[in-house]
Amino acid sequence: MRRWLRVTLALMRKIIIPAIAVVRLVFAIGAAVVIYSIAEPAQLRPARLVVPPVPIVVPNPYNHLSSQQDGITASGNCSFTPSQQTLFAPVLALVPPGPNRGARAIDAINRTIPFVRRFFFHPEFNPELERVIDQMPPRASTLIRAGALYADAGIPWKREAGSVHEIAVTGHPDNSDFAFSIVPEYAQPIAPFNFAGLFAITPIESLSPDARDLIPHNVLGRFVADVSLENFGAAALMDVAAMSLRETRGDQKGPWDVHEGESNSPNRGALARLKRDAPKLSERFAHYFEIHNLLDEFSTTEGPFVLVNIDARVRTEALKPYPHLALFYNRLAPRVTIDSNIIDQRGNRWLFAGFDHGRIRLVFSLRDGVLVPLNTRSRPAADAVDLSQIRRGHWRAVNTITLEKFRAIFGLENIAFTTAYRRTDDAFVLTSHMDSVPQLIAPPGIKPMIRFVADEFLSGLAHGHGGATISLTSGRDAHGVFHITVAFTGELHNSPTLAMLAHIGDTIVEANDVRVRDDERRLTQEFFDALVADFNNARPEILGLDGCTQR
């Protein structure tokens, strides 16, 4: 029995902790790619000041989709952009139409680049915040250990009414760095290019004064992060995404593809445009990724359509300058699968994203430069939809993650979120809540034990307070400053076994966690620097777009 328990705990450490970390990932792709499913206004939750560690969401066949309702505009007047136009043309969507639009877009980006560089690549923490970070568990187990963190006297919690323990953080540019520090209370930034964050834990059941330093059984965890910008918010970024889709194509001349995944003329045309307009970024992609296929172009009776059909792998040998990230990736990638789909109620698929033992897949379809759903034969199945025209909607997203260990498959499936979206001018609200309990994947002989350890935690996450909620909100305040706010709220059950498991996992992960993140940051900066260099070189072409008609 003891040996069985040890094996079970080892498996849980390998499966549940990474899987919960993946939930943070699961919402991002769906949010970025398809905001199409339509909901009645009453179904849309009011936005709260909450933000997520953005997860990839994936709707299932029960999504309610219709291009005839609630502000959806079916896109009959869109088209792909001319092949000679620079791939950086979508940056015009960051600023309103009018004279000197190219110059205004360039100025907006120039003001934002230093903030992005400081915020993501040069963070600095004051000593008090550094001590708090040192006491926090590695990122994958923070949710599991929320109850223990609540009772940790070493963390400088601010104790509010109702037994709330919270920590507020602020951030601002400081020369070439971005300085973060603890502050007495959370306040939304009033100046652009600043940050405010809040981490709060509240017991579900009220505690007596003499029990407020004990570990509560259930807590409500809340995380909020607000970034202020000067010239644009998330709504403008959605418009940039919509314009970028119109740049996504091959040569549109034929010969047309007959089979999916053929690396031929459309691939060469798309890669040639990327190399022409973004040579440094193209070189970085070629250095780090082996691209087997990028897109396919097919001819139908309704006209040609583009199947973005990315099939790629990381060139692991290219990660040698980042040894800690390389070790982490080489250990994990051959054993992990992630499967995410966005599907409407008719079974038509809007997006597939997958990671299969190192194979990276991303599939969606475009007609005339806008999104169109696919049927089971990967052919267009309904009207195309312009992301920039959507004003409200909802969808349901489902994901699966598995890990191979001990010659068996373990993981979580049915990681499901119901998502509501609303946009009015510059105001943008995206809210997702977990609507069902994720299901464990494990061999029959050990699955009951794993369920015993994890079920209460997963059930609380799915059903407590309406399900774990992740939101992304954006808008402009009374002073004209744009805000992008991400938040997470969820009921977290204290499980002594899971807490012990998390502690064991922490001792293993902690030694490499910071170094892996440093490698991630340096690698990301490579791509960012390449993109900025290509953008700077494209300025004359962007300025030249002022004389063109922009859709």
XYZ file of C-alpha atoms in Angstrom:
551
model
C 0.000 0.000 0.000
C 2.778 2.455 0.887
C 4.590 1.673 -2.338
C 1.343 2.217 -4.270
C 0.836 5.557 -2.545
C 4.405 6.650 -3.336
C 3.939 5.740 -6.995
C 0.600 7.565 -7.062
C 2.104 10.720 -5.562
C 4.967 10.611 -8.029
C 2.505 10.364 -10.896
C 0.393 13.186 -9.501
C 3.416 15.422 -9.231
C 4.224 14.724 -12.868
C 0.668 15.089 -14.173
C -1.611 17.344 -12.108
C 0.846 20.166 -11.449
C 1.844 20.569 -15.127
C -1.776 20.160 -16.198
C -2.985 22.985 -13.967
C -0.217 25.154 -15.373
C -1.487 24.344 -18.854
C -4.970 25.641 -17.925
C -3.334 29.076 -17.881
C -2.248 28.442 -21.434
C -5.477 27.008 -22.677
C -7.489 30.261 -23.008
C -5.099 32.284 -25.171
C -5.452 30.741 -28.619
C -9.233 30.793 -28.659
C -9.292 34.378 -27.448
C -6.837 35.495 -30.082
C -8.189 33.604 -33.070
C -11.980 33.263 -33.049
C -14.509 35.481 -31.307
C -17.397 34.362 -33.378
C -20.000 32.369 -31.409
C -23.035 34.504 -30.704
C -24.849 34.906 -27.403
C -27.887 36.799 -26.263
C -26.959 39.909 -24.231
C -28.336 38.331 -21.059
C -25.783 35.550 -21.379
C -22.856 37.933 -21.225
C -21.429 38.350 -17.750
C -20.640 41.871 -16.601
C -16.926 42.564 -16.647
C -15.098 42.582 -13.338
C -11.628 43.824 -12.619
C -10.111 40.416 -13.003
C -7.522 39.127 -15.412
C -6.088 35.799 -16.371
C -2.818 34.137 -16.987
C -4.407 33.827 -20.389
C -5.466 30.221 -21.230
C -6.185 28.631 -24.562
C -9.915 28.069 -24.922
C -11.571 25.638 -27.221
C -15.317 25.351 -27.942
C -17.035 22.007 -28.381
C -19.760 20.916 -30.796
C -22.406 22.575 -28.606
C -21.293 26.118 -29.299
C -24.031 28.478 -30.462
C -22.756 30.034 -33.671
C -24.612 32.140 -36.195
C -23.522 34.958 -38.447
C -27.084 36.323 -38.506
C -27.277 37.537 -34.886
C -26.023 40.087 -32.399
C -23.765 42.344 -34.371
C -21.862 39.765 -36.397
C -20.990 40.999 -39.834
C -20.565 38.335 -42.495
C -17.637 39.486 -44.562
C -18.481 39.823 -48.201
C -16.487 42.989 -48.871
C -13.071 41.898 -47.626
C -10.172 40.534 -49.597
C -6.528 39.599 -49.304
C -4.156 42.541 -49.547
C -1.961 43.058 -52.629
C 1.127 40.853 -52.604
C 3.415 43.868 -52.998
C 2.073 45.509 -49.822
C 4.317 45.282 -46.764
C 3.392 42.725 -44.112
C 3.612 45.561 -41.567
C 0.563 47.326 -43.037
C -1.732 46.037 -40.220
C -0.045 48.410 -37.737
C -2.247 51.145 -39.224
C -5.134 49.619 -37.250
C -3.507 50.820 -34.022
C -4.637 54.389 -34.727
C -7.882 55.903 -36.095
C -8.216 56.596 -39.838
C -7.241 60.055 -41.016
C -4.335 62.079 -42.368
C -0.809 60.816 -41.675
C -2.105 57.509 -40.388
C 1.169 55.730 -41.133
C 3.200 58.317 -39.242
C 0.807 58.189 -36.295
C 0.986 54.384 -36.178
C 4.783 54.462 -36.246
C 4.802 57.034 -33.447
C 2.438 54.899 -31.320
C 4.684 51.863 -31.729
C 7.846 53.865 -31.057
C 6.364 55.002 -27.755
C 5.383 51.449 -26.813
C 8.582 49.559 -27.727
C 10.675 50.854 -24.776
C 7.901 49.866 -22.354
C 7.665 46.343 -23.790
C 11.440 45.946 -23.633
C 11.639 47.068 -20.005
C 8.526 45.229 -18.816
C 9.260 41.809 -20.295
C 13.037 41.679 -20.499
C 14.383 43.924 -17.747
C 12.197 43.541 -14.637
C 13.693 44.635 -11.320
C 12.138 43.871 -7.918
C 12.711 45.829 -4.746
C 14.108 43.848 -1.759
C 10.725 43.419 -0.037
C 9.094 42.040 -3.172
C 12.141 39.875 -3.886
C 11.726 38.234 -0.477
C 8.052 37.531 -1.198
C 8.918 36.011 -4.576
C 11.493 33.777 -2.900
C 8.774 32.458 -0.576
C 6.292 31.762 -3.359
C 6.152 28.248 -4.820
C 7.087 27.652 -8.461
C 4.414 28.913 -10.825
C 2.845 25.507 -11.518
C 1.821 24.843 -7.899
C 0.667 28.272 -6.688
C -3.043 27.382 -7.025
C -2.632 24.112 -5.145
C -0.880 25.776 -2.210
C -3.106 28.855 -1.902
C -4.442 27.816 1.516
C -0.941 27.345 2.906
C 0.135 30.685 1.463
C -2.803 32.352 3.234
C -1.490 31.129 6.591
C 2.191 31.851 5.871
C 3.282 34.444 8.428
C 6.444 35.111 6.446
C 4.492 36.775 3.638
C 3.726 40.458 4.366
C -0.013 40.153 3.766
C -2.193 43.194 4.162
C -5.150 41.964 6.217
C -8.452 43.413 5.124
C -11.987 43.071 6.468
C -13.548 39.660 5.986
C -10.264 37.822 6.627
C -8.900 38.852 3.220
C -5.130 38.572 2.825
C -3.722 40.520 -0.097
C -0.548 41.883 -1.612
C -0.561 44.840 -4.003
C 2.262 45.538 -6.441
C 3.066 48.529 -8.606
C 5.493 48.928 -11.473
C 6.953 51.797 -13.477
C 9.820 52.494 -15.901
C 13.155 53.099 -14.173
C 15.876 54.043 -16.663
C 16.404 50.898 -18.769
C 14.551 48.644 -16.302
C 10.976 48.216 -15.123
C 10.824 48.528 -11.340
C 8.284 46.493 -9.341
C 7.563 47.056 -5.642
C 4.988 46.263 -2.947
C 2.538 49.052 -2.109
C -0.094 49.403 0.650
C -3.094 48.982 -1.652
C -4.079 48.290 -5.236
C -4.800 51.303 -7.442
C -5.289 51.411 -11.198
C -2.372 53.180 -12.915
C -3.104 56.785 -13.821
C -0.133 57.305 -16.166
C 0.640 55.315 -19.318
C 3.224 52.530 -19.327
C 2.704 51.620 -15.682
C 1.560 48.454 -13.927
C -0.628 47.540 -10.962
C -1.224 44.049 -9.610
C -3.095 42.353 -6.777
C -2.930 38.850 -5.315
C -5.682 38.176 -2.758
C -6.831 35.084 -0.873
C -10.121 34.966 1.046
C -11.458 32.028 3.102
C -14.806 30.764 1.798
C -16.096 30.188 5.330
C -15.707 33.048 7.804
C -12.943 32.528 10.363
C -12.896 33.494 14.004
C -10.185 36.025 14.947
C -8.073 33.365 16.680
C -8.178 31.096 13.603
C -7.137 33.586 10.955
C -3.564 32.329 10.842
C -4.615 28.700 10.310
C -4.810 27.025 6.924
C -8.428 27.383 5.695
C -10.081 24.436 3.972
C -11.367 26.425 0.975
C -10.268 29.831 -0.272
C -11.189 32.189 -3.078
C -8.039 33.146 -4.963
C -7.934 36.325 -7.007
C -5.200 37.722 -9.211
C -5.421 41.043 -11.048
C -2.886 42.728 -13.322
C -3.406 46.064 -15.071
C -1.069 47.497 -17.698
C -1.608 51.067 -18.905
C -0.777 52.147 -22.446
C -0.778 55.505 -24.171
C -2.095 55.033 -27.692
C -4.136 51.830 -28.003
C -5.735 48.938 -26.139
C -6.808 45.362 -26.823
C -9.587 46.403 -29.240
C -7.025 47.938 -31.593
C -4.881 44.817 -31.285
C -7.901 42.790 -32.404
C -8.147 45.022 -35.481
C -4.446 44.451 -36.156
C -5.081 40.699 -35.957
C -7.971 41.022 -38.429
C -5.802 42.964 -40.883
C -2.960 40.469 -40.431
C -5.225 37.648 -41.552
C -5.658 39.463 -44.877
C -1.881 39.274 -45.312
C -1.896 35.500 -44.745
C -1.818 33.662 -48.064
C 0.406 32.124 -50.700
C 0.475 33.297 -54.308
C -3.284 32.691 -54.984
C -2.412 31.805 -58.582
C -2.106 28.041 -58.645
C -1.292 25.353 -59.303
C -3.667 24.666 -56.425
C -3.004 22.127 -53.709
C -4.668 18.749 -53.997
C -3.670 17.334 -50.621
C -3.137 18.985 -47.251
C 0.391 19.442 -45.988
C 2.158 19.604 -49.342
C 5.172 21.900 -49.193
C 4.963 23.576 -52.590
C 4.276 26.876 -54.349
C 1.894 28.429 -51.736
C 4.403 27.686 -48.976
C 7.266 29.133 -50.954
C 5.221 32.236 -51.772
C 4.276 32.886 -48.134
C 7.811 32.293 -46.861
C 9.228 34.527 -49.596
C 6.957 37.405 -48.516
C 8.011 36.928 -44.892
C 11.676 36.925 -45.882
C 11.162 40.010 -48.079
C 9.384 42.148 -45.468
C 10.748 40.701 -42.205
C 14.135 39.160 -43.038
C 15.510 39.159 -39.507
C 12.378 37.614 -38.009
C 12.264 35.096 -40.864
C 15.859 34.114 -40.143
C 15.096 33.563 -36.446
C 12.122 31.335 -37.300
C 14.236 29.324 -39.730
C 16.972 28.998 -37.116
C 14.744 27.708 -34.310
C 11.962 25.896 -36.192
C 11.866 23.176 -38.799
C 8.773 24.101 -40.821
C 7.307 21.166 -42.742
C 4.261 23.103 -43.926
C 2.908 26.615 -43.532
C -0.295 26.836 -45.565
C -2.235 25.195 -48.376
C -4.317 26.862 -51.086
C -7.310 25.111 -52.624
C -9.736 25.980 -55.388
C -13.485 25.488 -54.837
C -16.616 26.407 -56.767
C -17.021 29.406 -54.423
C -13.461 30.539 -55.100
C -10.031 29.856 -53.601
C -9.453 29.521 -49.890
C -6.348 29.357 -47.715
C -5.853 26.612 -45.163
C -3.295 27.836 -42.649
C -1.836 24.455 -41.811
C 1.311 24.912 -39.752
C 3.319 21.765 -39.133
C 6.622 22.448 -37.416
C 9.136 21.283 -34.830
C 11.635 23.078 -32.651
C 15.230 22.567 -33.758
C 16.435 21.348 -30.381
C 20.091 21.775 -31.336
C 19.404 25.509 -31.784
C 18.537 25.778 -28.072
C 22.145 25.107 -26.992
C 22.717 28.773 -25.993
C 19.826 28.266 -23.539
C 20.876 25.109 -21.658
C 18.225 25.167 -18.923
C 15.382 25.710 -21.390
C 16.859 23.064 -23.698
C 17.018 20.517 -20.876
C 13.445 21.299 -19.825
C 12.116 21.075 -23.393
C 14.026 17.920 -24.317
C 12.732 16.152 -21.221
C 9.119 17.231 -21.612
C 8.391 17.555 -25.350
C 8.764 13.864 -26.309
C 6.192 12.877 -23.661
C 3.481 15.549 -23.941
C 0.426 16.021 -26.151
C -1.929 19.024 -26.068
C -5.084 19.095 -28.165
C -7.332 22.160 -28.533
C -10.254 22.760 -30.873
C -12.774 25.497 -31.544
C -15.885 23.912 -33.036
C -19.411 25.194 -33.620
C -22.708 23.414 -32.938
C -22.762 21.980 -36.452
C -19.442 20.259 -35.941
C -17.575 22.815 -38.065
C -14.108 23.611 -36.794
C -12.770 27.158 -36.504
C -9.355 26.363 -35.105
C -7.169 23.459 -34.094
C -3.973 23.862 -32.087
C -1.890 20.921 -31.019
C 1.425 19.766 -29.643
C 2.156 16.107 -30.279
C 5.452 14.844 -28.861
C 7.284 17.867 -30.234
C 5.179 18.331 -33.363
C 3.537 21.780 -33.398
C 0.226 22.137 -35.279
C -2.025 25.124 -35.933
C -4.919 24.913 -38.400
C -7.536 27.467 -39.433
C -8.992 28.664 -42.725
C -9.389 31.969 -44.583
C -11.485 33.073 -47.521
C -11.000 36.574 -48.933
C -8.756 37.330 -45.976
C -11.220 36.515 -43.178
C -11.930 33.472 -41.030
C -14.174 30.710 -42.298
C -15.099 27.465 -40.479
C -14.163 24.031 -41.801
C -16.241 20.891 -42.112
C -14.996 17.372 -41.409
C -13.346 17.304 -44.857
C -11.404 20.500 -44.070
C -13.375 22.552 -46.587
C -15.252 25.861 -45.991
C -18.592 25.209 -44.300
C -20.244 28.614 -43.669
C -19.917 32.374 -44.136
C -16.567 33.976 -43.437
C -16.411 36.426 -40.522
C -14.296 39.543 -40.006
C -12.863 39.697 -36.464
C -12.834 43.489 -36.531
C -16.630 43.555 -37.043
C -17.654 41.340 -34.124
C -19.348 43.159 -31.242
C -20.502 40.321 -29.001
C -20.414 36.561 -28.861
C -19.765 33.424 -26.875
C -18.247 29.995 -27.332
C -17.281 26.918 -25.353
C -13.731 25.629 -25.381
C -12.369 22.206 -24.481
C -8.768 20.994 -24.204
C -6.863 17.820 -23.457
C -3.330 17.376 -22.163
C -1.536 14.054 -21.695
C 1.853 12.961 -20.435
C 3.552 9.634 -21.034
C 5.119 8.213 -17.886
C 6.010 4.677 -16.836
C 4.892 3.432 -20.278
C 1.366 4.676 -19.621
C -0.724 7.746 -20.486
C -1.815 10.224 -17.811
C -3.430 13.628 -18.088
C -6.553 15.760 -18.036
C -9.323 16.026 -20.609
C -12.472 18.142 -20.822
C -10.671 21.263 -19.590
C -13.676 23.318 -20.620
C -14.378 27.050 -20.594
C -17.473 28.979 -21.625
C -16.396 32.351 -22.962
C -18.330 35.578 -23.504
C -17.062 38.501 -25.569
C -18.248 42.075 -25.951
C -16.782 45.076 -27.699
C -17.966 48.668 -28.002
C -15.536 51.003 -29.755
C -12.381 50.935 -27.586
C -14.010 48.886 -24.804
C -13.229 45.174 -24.925
C -14.367 42.443 -22.504
C -13.509 38.760 -22.716
C -14.652 36.542 -19.826
C -14.211 32.779 -19.540
C -15.313 30.482 -16.761
C -14.633 26.799 -16.280
C -17.958 25.038 -16.710
C -17.213 21.385 -15.982
C -14.828 19.273 -13.951
C -11.705 18.230 -15.879
C -11.539 14.463 -16.238
C -8.476 12.478 -15.259
C -6.715 10.224 -17.743
C -4.871 7.340 -16.099
C -4.557 3.544 -16.233
C -7.580 1.826 -14.635
C -5.557 0.345 -11.789
C -4.356 3.669 -10.438
C -7.069 6.095 -11.576
C -9.266 5.703 -8.426
C -6.369 6.726 -6.185
C -5.527 9.739 -8.311
C -9.198 10.777 -8.357
C -9.305 10.496 -4.571
C -6.357 12.876 -4.282
C -7.401 15.433 -6.918
C -11.181 15.357 -7.384
C -12.116 17.806 -4.639
C -9.604 20.373 -5.854
C -10.709 20.047 -9.494
C -14.410 20.117 -8.551
C -13.939 23.289 -6.536
C -12.065 24.901 -9.396
C -14.852 24.005 -11.851
C -17.977 24.663 -9.768
C -17.028 26.949 -6.890
C -18.336 30.504 -7.351
C -19.592 29.689 -10.848
C -16.327 28.121 -11.978
C -12.823 29.513 -12.187
C -13.078 32.784 -14.103
C -10.466 34.284 -16.365
C -11.008 37.660 -17.956
C -9.348 40.128 -20.256
C -10.739 43.656 -20.266
C -9.545 46.755 -22.034
C -10.698 50.322 -22.450
C -9.846 53.971 -22.029
C -10.222 55.805 -18.724
C -11.408 59.375 -18.144
C -7.871 60.681 -18.681
C -7.523 58.999 -22.072
C -5.151 56.286 -20.824
C -5.733 52.787 -22.202
C -5.783 49.808 -19.844
C -5.400 46.087 -20.484
C -6.473 44.154 -17.404
C -6.122 40.426 -16.874
C -7.652 38.598 -13.914
C -8.225 35.169 -12.434
C -10.753 34.223 -9.747
C -11.265 30.680 -8.523
C -12.295 28.593 -5.534
C -9.285 26.606 -4.364
C -9.750 23.651 -2.036
C -7.023 22.805 0.428
C -5.894 19.219 -0.058
C -3.165 18.103 2.376
C -2.099 15.344 -0.006
C -1.911 17.687 -2.979
C -0.125 20.277 -0.832
C 2.461 17.675 0.183
C 2.768 16.654 -3.435
C 3.225 20.276 -4.472
C 5.938 20.717 -1.850
C 7.793 17.689 -3.200
C 7.430 19.055 -6.709
C 8.653 22.474 -5.576
C 11.950 21.077 -4.326
C 12.578 19.532 -7.742
C 11.324 22.385 -9.906
C 12.638 25.293 -7.850
C 16.299 24.755 -8.690
C 15.644 25.148 -12.411
C 12.500 27.286 -12.500
C 14.223 30.685 -12.384
C 16.934 29.649 -14.824
C 14.406 28.228 -17.289
C 12.437 31.480 -17.131
C 15.628 33.472 -17.714
C 16.334 31.386 -20.799
C 12.741 31.848 -21.973
C 13.102 35.594 -21.544
C 16.374 35.779 -23.477
C 15.022 33.636 -26.310
C 11.858 35.739 -26.560
C 13.995 38.867 -26.672
C 15.791 37.480 -29.728
C 12.499 37.356 -31.621
C 11.398 40.744 -30.287
C 14.648 42.427 -31.352
C 14.357 40.883 -34.817
C 10.761 42.100 -35.149
C 11.687 45.637 -34.061
C 14.577 45.750 -36.533
C 12.298 44.654 -39.377
C 9.659 47.189 -38.318
C 12.231 49.983 -38.396
C 13.298 48.956 -41.891
C 9.655 48.907 -43.031
C 8.912 52.505 -42.023
C 9.137 53.947 -45.560
C 6.616 51.361 -46.806
C 4.287 52.078 -43.862
C 4.444 55.820 -44.531
C 3.695 55.111 -48.184
C 0.389 53.478 -47.226
C -1.141 56.875 -46.372
C -2.057 57.319 -50.012
C -3.766 53.927 -50.212
C -7.329 52.980 -49.334
C -7.318 50.871 -46.168
C -10.134 48.444 -45.512
